[in-house]
PDB file of C-alpha atoms and ligand atoms in Angstrom:
ATOM      1  CA  MET A  15      23.256 103.008-144.842  1.00  0.00           C
ATOM      2  CA  GLU A  16      26.453 102.089-146.701  1.00  0.00           C
ATOM      3  CA  ARG A  17      27.988 105.421-148.299  1.00  0.00           C
ATOM      4  CA  ILE A  18      28.987 104.428-151.855  1.00  0.00           C
ATOM      5  CA  ALA A  19      30.964 106.650-154.218  1.00  0.00           C
ATOM      6  CA  ILE A  20      31.459 106.064-157.954  1.00  0.00           C
ATOM      7  CA  TYR A  21      34.855 107.546-159.192  1.00  0.00           C
ATOM      8  CA  PRO A  22      34.519 107.224-162.717  1.00  0.00           C
ATOM      9  CA  GLY A  23      37.033 107.990-165.382  1.00  0.00           C
ATOM     10  CA  SER A  24      39.314 106.833-168.417  1.00  0.00           C
ATOM     11  CA  PHE A  25      41.946 106.002-166.510  1.00  0.00           C
ATOM     12  CA  ASP A  26      44.391 105.452-169.390  1.00  0.00           C
ATOM     13  CA  PRO A  27      46.384 105.022-167.220  1.00  0.00           C
ATOM     14  CA  VAL A  28      45.624 105.266-163.720  1.00  0.00           C
ATOM     15  CA  THR A  29      48.262 107.500-162.185  1.00  0.00           C
ATOM     16  CA  ASN A  30      49.367 108.362-158.607  1.00  0.00           C
ATOM     17  CA  GLY A  31      47.011 111.314-158.773  1.00  0.00           C
ATOM     18  CA  HIS A  32      44.171 108.970-159.093  1.00  0.00           C
ATOM     19  CA  LEU A  33      45.348 106.932-156.078  1.00  0.00           C
ATOM     20  CA  ASP A  34      45.370 110.043-154.202  1.00  0.00           C
ATOM     21  CA  ILE A  35      41.907 111.055-154.645  1.00  0.00           C
ATOM     22  CA  VAL A  36      40.829 107.385-154.009  1.00  0.00           C
ATOM     23  CA  GLU A  37      42.675 107.556-150.518  1.00  0.00           C
ATOM     24  CA  ARG A  38      40.903 110.906-149.602  1.00  0.00           C
ATOM     25  CA  GLY A  39      37.745 109.600-150.773  1.00  0.00           C
ATOM     26  CA  LEU A  40      38.037 106.617-148.409  1.00  0.00           C
ATOM     27  CA  LYS A  41      37.906 109.212-145.467  1.00  0.00           C
ATOM     28  CA  LEU A  42      34.440 110.127-146.525  1.00  0.00           C
ATOM     29  CA  PHE A  43      32.835 106.880-148.052  1.00  0.00           C
ATOM     30  CA  ASP A  44      32.484 103.358-146.771  1.00  0.00           C
ATOM     31  CA  LYS A  45      33.054 101.929-150.457  1.00  0.00           C
ATOM     32  CA  ILE A  46      34.594 103.601-153.552  1.00  0.00           C
ATOM     33  CA  ILE A  47      33.815 101.868-156.937  1.00  0.00           C
ATOM     34  CA  VAL A  48      36.430 103.013-159.505  1.00  0.00           C
ATOM     35  CA  ALA A  49      35.201 102.647-162.733  1.00  0.00           C
ATOM     36  CA  ILE A  50      35.999 103.054-166.292  1.00  0.00           C
ATOM     37  CA  LEU A  51      33.790 104.196-169.050  1.00  0.00           C
ATOM     38  CA  LEU A  52      33.621 101.781-171.826  1.00  0.00           C
ATOM     39  CA  ASN A  53      33.804 104.427-174.725  1.00  0.00           C
ATOM     40  CA  PRO A  54      34.434 102.932-178.160  1.00  0.00           C
ATOM     41  CA  LYS A  55      34.290 106.193-179.959  1.00  0.00           C
ATOM     42  CA  LYS A  56      37.614 107.412-178.031  1.00  0.00           C
ATOM     43  CA  GLN A  57      41.019 106.309-178.850  1.00  0.00           C
ATOM     44  CA  PHE A  58      43.232 104.985-175.895  1.00  0.00           C
ATOM     45  CA  LEU A  59      46.731 103.982-175.402  1.00  0.00           C
ATOM     46  CA  PHE A  60      45.672 100.988-173.497  1.00  0.00           C
ATOM     47  CA  PRO A  61      42.817  98.884-174.157  1.00  0.00           C
ATOM     48  CA  ILE A  62      39.882  98.454-171.817  1.00  0.00           C
ATOM     49  CA  GLU A  63      41.003  94.978-170.420  1.00  0.00           C
ATOM     50  CA  ASP A  64      44.540  96.214-169.699  1.00  0.00           C
ATOM     51  CA  ARG A  65      43.246  99.559-168.206  1.00  0.00           C
ATOM     52  CA  LEU A  66      40.973  97.513-165.674  1.00  0.00           C
ATOM     53  CA  GLU A  67      43.888  95.129-164.999  1.00  0.00           C
ATOM     54  CA  MET A  68      46.081  97.958-163.910  1.00  0.00           C
ATOM     55  CA  LEU A  69      43.198  99.633-161.977  1.00  0.00           C
ATOM     56  CA  LYS A  70      42.956  96.263-160.083  1.00  0.00           C
ATOM     57  CA  ALA A  71      46.517  95.745-159.358  1.00  0.00           C
ATOM     58  CA  SER A  72      46.666  99.405-158.405  1.00  0.00           C
ATOM     59  CA  MET A  73      43.727  99.186-155.898  1.00  0.00           C
ATOM     60  CA  ARG A  74      44.727  95.714-154.446  1.00  0.00           C
ATOM     61  CA  ASP A  75      46.111  97.452-151.248  1.00  0.00           C
ATOM     62  CA  PHE A  76      43.070  99.724-150.470  1.00  0.00           C
ATOM     63  CA  PRO A  77      40.218  98.246-148.571  1.00  0.00           C
ATOM     64  CA  ASN A  78      36.827  98.652-149.677  1.00  0.00           C
ATOM     65  CA  VAL A  79      37.803  99.791-153.285  1.00  0.00           C
ATOM     66  CA  GLU A  80      36.304  97.930-156.294  1.00  0.00           C
ATOM     67  CA  ALA A  81      37.482  98.316-159.850  1.00  0.00           C
ATOM     68  CA  ASP A  82      34.825  97.974-162.752  1.00  0.00           C
ATOM     69  CA  ALA A  83      34.056  99.173-166.066  1.00  0.00           C
ATOM     70  CA  PHE A  84      30.506 100.623-167.143  1.00  0.00           C
ATOM     71  CA  ASP A  85      28.655 101.391-170.173  1.00  0.00           C
ATOM     72  CA  GLY A  86      25.985 104.142-170.786  1.00  0.00           C
ATOM     73  CA  LEU A  87      24.997 106.869-168.387  1.00  0.00           C
ATOM     74  CA  LEU A  88      27.015 107.474-165.174  1.00  0.00           C
ATOM     75  CA  VAL A  89      24.016 108.039-162.972  1.00  0.00           C
ATOM     76  CA  ASP A  90      22.249 104.654-164.232  1.00  0.00           C
ATOM     77  CA  TYR A  91      25.386 102.990-163.243  1.00  0.00           C
ATOM     78  CA  ALA A  92      25.621 104.867-159.813  1.00  0.00           C
ATOM     79  CA  ALA A  93      21.995 103.906-159.391  1.00  0.00           C
ATOM     80  CA  ARG A  94      22.464 100.142-160.335  1.00  0.00           C
ATOM     81  CA  ARG A  95      25.369 100.054-157.857  1.00  0.00           C
ATOM     82  CA  GLY A  96      23.459 101.656-155.001  1.00  0.00           C
ATOM     83  CA  ALA A  97      25.705 104.584-154.921  1.00  0.00           C
ATOM     84  CA  GLN A  98      24.655 108.017-153.651  1.00  0.00           C
ATOM     85  CA  ALA A  99      27.693 110.078-155.099  1.00  0.00           C
ATOM     86  CA  VAL A 100      30.076 110.684-157.944  1.00  0.00           C
ATOM     87  CA  LEU A 101      33.545 111.333-156.870  1.00  0.00           C
ATOM     88  CA  ARG A 102      35.904 113.611-158.884  1.00  0.00           C
ATOM     89  CA  GLY A 103      39.269 115.058-158.474  1.00  0.00           C
ATOM     90  CA  LEU A 104      40.132 118.564-159.184  1.00  0.00           C
ATOM     91  CA  ARG A 105      43.518 119.836-159.869  1.00  0.00           C
ATOM     92  CA  ALA A 106      44.176 123.188-161.486  1.00  0.00           C
ATOM     93  CA  LEU A 107      41.343 125.745-162.435  1.00  0.00           C
ATOM     94  CA  SER A 108      41.512 124.460-165.973  1.00  0.00           C
ATOM     95  CA  ASP A 109      39.504 121.235-164.798  1.00  0.00           C
ATOM     96  CA  PHE A 110      36.563 123.278-163.175  1.00  0.00           C
ATOM     97  CA  GLU A 111      34.533 124.143-166.417  1.00  0.00           C
ATOM     98  CA  PHE A 112      34.217 120.626-167.820  1.00  0.00           C
ATOM     99  CA  GLU A 113      33.675 119.148-164.246  1.00  0.00           C
ATOM    100  CA  PHE A 114      30.965 121.825-163.721  1.00  0.00           C
ATOM    101  CA  GLN A 115      29.206 121.076-166.818  1.00  0.00           C
ATOM    102  CA  MET A 116      29.186 117.222-166.283  1.00  0.00           C
ATOM    103  CA  ALA A 117      28.020 117.734-162.618  1.00  0.00           C
ATOM    104  CA  LEU A 118      25.162 119.684-163.849  1.00  0.00           C
ATOM    105  CA  MET A 119      24.127 117.468-166.572  1.00  0.00           C
ATOM    106  CA  ASN A 120      24.319 114.416-163.972  1.00  0.00           C
ATOM    107  CA  ARG A 121      22.192 116.217-161.717  1.00  0.00           C
ATOM    108  CA  ARG A 122      19.856 117.070-164.465  1.00  0.00           C
ATOM    109  CA  LEU A 123      19.614 113.176-165.256  1.00  0.00           C
ATOM    110  CA  ASN A 124      19.365 112.132-161.633  1.00  0.00           C
ATOM    111  CA  ARG A 125      18.651 114.406-158.679  1.00  0.00           C
ATOM    112  CA  GLU A 126      19.312 111.871-156.265  1.00  0.00           C
ATOM    113  CA  VAL A 127      23.295 111.467-157.214  1.00  0.00           C
ATOM    114  CA  GLN A 128      25.499 114.058-155.825  1.00  0.00           C
ATOM    115  CA  THR A 129      28.939 114.865-157.191  1.00  0.00           C
ATOM    116  CA  VAL A 130      31.594 115.319-154.681  1.00  0.00           C
ATOM    117  CA  PHE A 131      34.937 117.067-155.847  1.00  0.00           C
ATOM    118  CA  LEU A 132      38.129 116.487-153.678  1.00  0.00           C
ATOM    119  CA  MET A 133      41.233 118.656-154.291  1.00  0.00           C
ATOM    120  CA  THR A 134      43.999 116.692-155.350  1.00  0.00           C
ATOM    121  CA  GLY A 135      47.493 116.759-153.290  1.00  0.00           C
ATOM    122  CA  MET A 136      49.514 119.653-154.407  1.00  0.00           C
ATOM    123  CA  ARG A 137      51.971 116.777-155.887  1.00  0.00           C
ATOM    124  CA  TRP A 138      49.570 115.968-158.460  1.00  0.00           C
ATOM    125  CA  ILE A 139      48.064 119.466-159.408  1.00  0.00           C
ATOM    126  CA  TYR A 140      49.873 119.186-162.920  1.00  0.00           C
ATOM    127  CA  THR A 141      49.814 115.491-163.372  1.00  0.00           C
ATOM    128  CA  SER A 142      47.186 113.853-165.751  1.00  0.00           C
ATOM    129  CA  SER A 143      47.396 110.708-167.769  1.00  0.00           C
ATOM    130  CA  SER A 144      47.543 112.484-170.978  1.00  0.00           C
ATOM    131  CA  ILE A 145      50.901 114.500-169.668  1.00  0.00           C
ATOM    132  CA  ILE A 146      52.353 111.332-168.389  1.00  0.00           C
ATOM    133  CA  LYS A 147      51.977 109.473-171.609  1.00  0.00           C
ATOM    134  CA  GLU A 148      53.576 112.157-173.480  1.00  0.00           C
ATOM    135  CA  ALA A 149      56.664 112.326-171.394  1.00  0.00           C
ATOM    136  CA  ALA A 150      56.884 108.570-171.390  1.00  0.00           C
ATOM    137  CA  GLN A 151      56.452 108.185-175.145  1.00  0.00           C
ATOM    138  CA  PHE A 152      59.910 110.363-175.551  1.00  0.00           C
ATOM    139  CA  GLY A 153      61.583 108.357-172.427  1.00  0.00           C
ATOM    140  CA  GLY A 154      60.835 111.006-169.983  1.00  0.00           C
ATOM    141  CA  ASP A 155      60.997 109.847-166.255  1.00  0.00           C
ATOM    142  CA  VAL A 156      57.575 109.216-164.923  1.00  0.00           C
ATOM    143  CA  GLU A 157      58.352 106.626-162.277  1.00  0.00           C
ATOM    144  CA  ASP A 158      57.170 108.594-159.227  1.00  0.00           C
ATOM    145  CA  MET A 159      53.878 109.494-160.950  1.00  0.00           C
ATOM    146  CA  VAL A 160      52.486 105.956-161.750  1.00  0.00           C
ATOM    147  CA  PRO A 161      51.979 102.741-159.683  1.00  0.00           C
ATOM    148  CA  PRO A 162      54.645 100.081-160.548  1.00  0.00           C
ATOM    149  CA  VAL A 163      52.461  98.102-162.701  1.00  0.00           C
ATOM    150  CA  VAL A 164      51.702 100.986-164.871  1.00  0.00           C
ATOM    151  CA  LEU A 165      55.312 101.901-165.207  1.00  0.00           C
ATOM    152  CA  ALA A 166      55.922  98.174-166.364  1.00  0.00           C
ATOM    153  CA  ARG A 167      53.108  98.513-168.909  1.00  0.00           C
ATOM    154  CA  LEU A 168      54.470 102.004-170.233  1.00  0.00           C
ATOM    155  CA  LYS A 169      57.951 100.617-170.559  1.00  0.00           C
ATOM    156  CA  GLU A 170      56.616  97.914-172.714  1.00  0.00           C
ATOM    157  CA  LYS A 171      54.924 100.441-175.186  1.00  0.00           C
ATOM    158  CA  PHE A 172      57.915 102.922-175.115  1.00  0.00           C
ATOM    159  CA  PRO A 173      61.153 101.248-175.237  1.00  0.00           C
ATOM    160  CA  ALA A 174      62.790 104.958-174.819  1.00  0.00           C
ATOM    161  CA  LEU A 175      61.622 104.686-171.231  1.00  0.00           C
ATOM    162  CA  SER A 176      63.868 101.999-170.354  1.00  0.00           C
ATOM    163  CA  GLN A 177      67.154 103.634-171.642  1.00  0.00           C
ATOM    164  CA  PRO A 178      69.271 105.339-169.206  1.00  0.00           C
ATOM    165  CA  HIS A 179      69.232 108.884-169.082  1.00  0.00           C
ATOM    166  CA  GLY A 180      72.401 109.527-170.749  1.00  0.00           C
ATOM    167  CA  ASP A 181      71.614 107.098-173.839  1.00  0.00           C
ATOM    168  CA  ARG A 182      68.541 108.757-174.734  1.00  0.00           C
ATOM    169  CA  PRO A 183      68.370 111.037-177.850  1.00  0.00           C
ATOM    170  CA  GLY A 184      68.154 114.767-177.390  1.00  0.00           C
TER     171      GLY A 184
HETATM  172  O1  LIG B 207      38.694 110.463-167.291  1.00  0.00           O
HETATM  173  P1  LIG B 207      37.749 111.072-167.968  1.00  0.00           P
HETATM  174  O2  LIG B 207      37.774 110.939-169.357  1.00  0.00           O
HETATM  175  O3  LIG B 207      37.627 112.624-167.733  1.00  0.00           O
HETATM  176  O4  LIG B 207      36.386 110.700-167.543  1.00  0.00           O
HETATM  177  C1  LIG B 207      35.093 111.192-168.252  1.00  0.00           C
HETATM  178  C2  LIG B 207      33.675 110.588-167.655  1.00  0.00           C
HETATM  179  C3  LIG B 207      34.042 108.944-167.864  1.00  0.00           C
HETATM  180  C4  LIG B 207      33.764 110.586-165.917  1.00  0.00           C
HETATM  181  C5  LIG B 207      32.585 111.044-168.448  1.00  0.00           C
HETATM  182  O5  LIG B 207      32.746 111.046-169.802  1.00  0.00           O
HETATM  183  C6  LIG B 207      31.199 109.959-168.108  1.00  0.00           C
HETATM  184  O6  LIG B 207      30.853 109.967-167.090  1.00  0.00           O
HETATM  185  N1  LIG B 207      30.849 109.675-169.066  1.00  0.00           N
HETATM  186  C7  LIG B 207      29.588 108.650-169.038  1.00  0.00           C
HETATM  187  C8  LIG B 207      28.410 109.055-169.860  1.00  0.00           C
HETATM  188  C9  LIG B 207      27.467 110.030-169.352  1.00  0.00           C
HETATM  189  O7  LIG B 207      26.866 109.546-168.202  1.00  0.00           O
HETATM  190  N2  LIG B 207      27.455 111.308-169.498  1.00  0.00           N
HETATM  191  C10 LIG B 207      26.521 112.271-169.264  1.00  0.00           C
HETATM  192  C11 LIG B 207      27.370 113.186-168.271  1.00  0.00           C
HETATM  193  S1  LIG B 207      28.550 114.073-169.044  1.00  0.00           S
END
């Protein structure tokens, strides 16, 4: 039986921390489907088409990884895709409560789907899409935190990011 995991998230945008989790996950699973939740209620920096495109480009070099988007309950999507597990990354302790709550809810909704947490690499313990967007907005250097395709998109959104360090205000 093929071991398939869904790695769900907002991926607004995908970061090197996410890629680290995929790389670790590939040691445990035959296939990983990285799936973006279509969530019209939440405000995102990048529209779903852009997020999916960046995700696909970033995952291009990984074997057995697919990028997709889904609607509705995660466990239903997992069942549709024949996945036995949901993969999530854990960084600092602050992630724990939300992740625990989500995993328990998903278990209530479908007992067949297991949640697997992988600890992110030390380098990525304090990185998140939100903090990267915050830094990039004001011209902060985030080059080593995101895949090249994401850096290019962030530079389009935030011109301050393309300015040489000395020329930045503040
Ligand atoms: O990257 P995020 O925003 O932390 O990801 C959250 C996500 C998409 C994994 C979570 O919101 C989700 O799975 N939503 C799908 C709806 C669902 O199944 N909800 C019930 C379990 S919380």
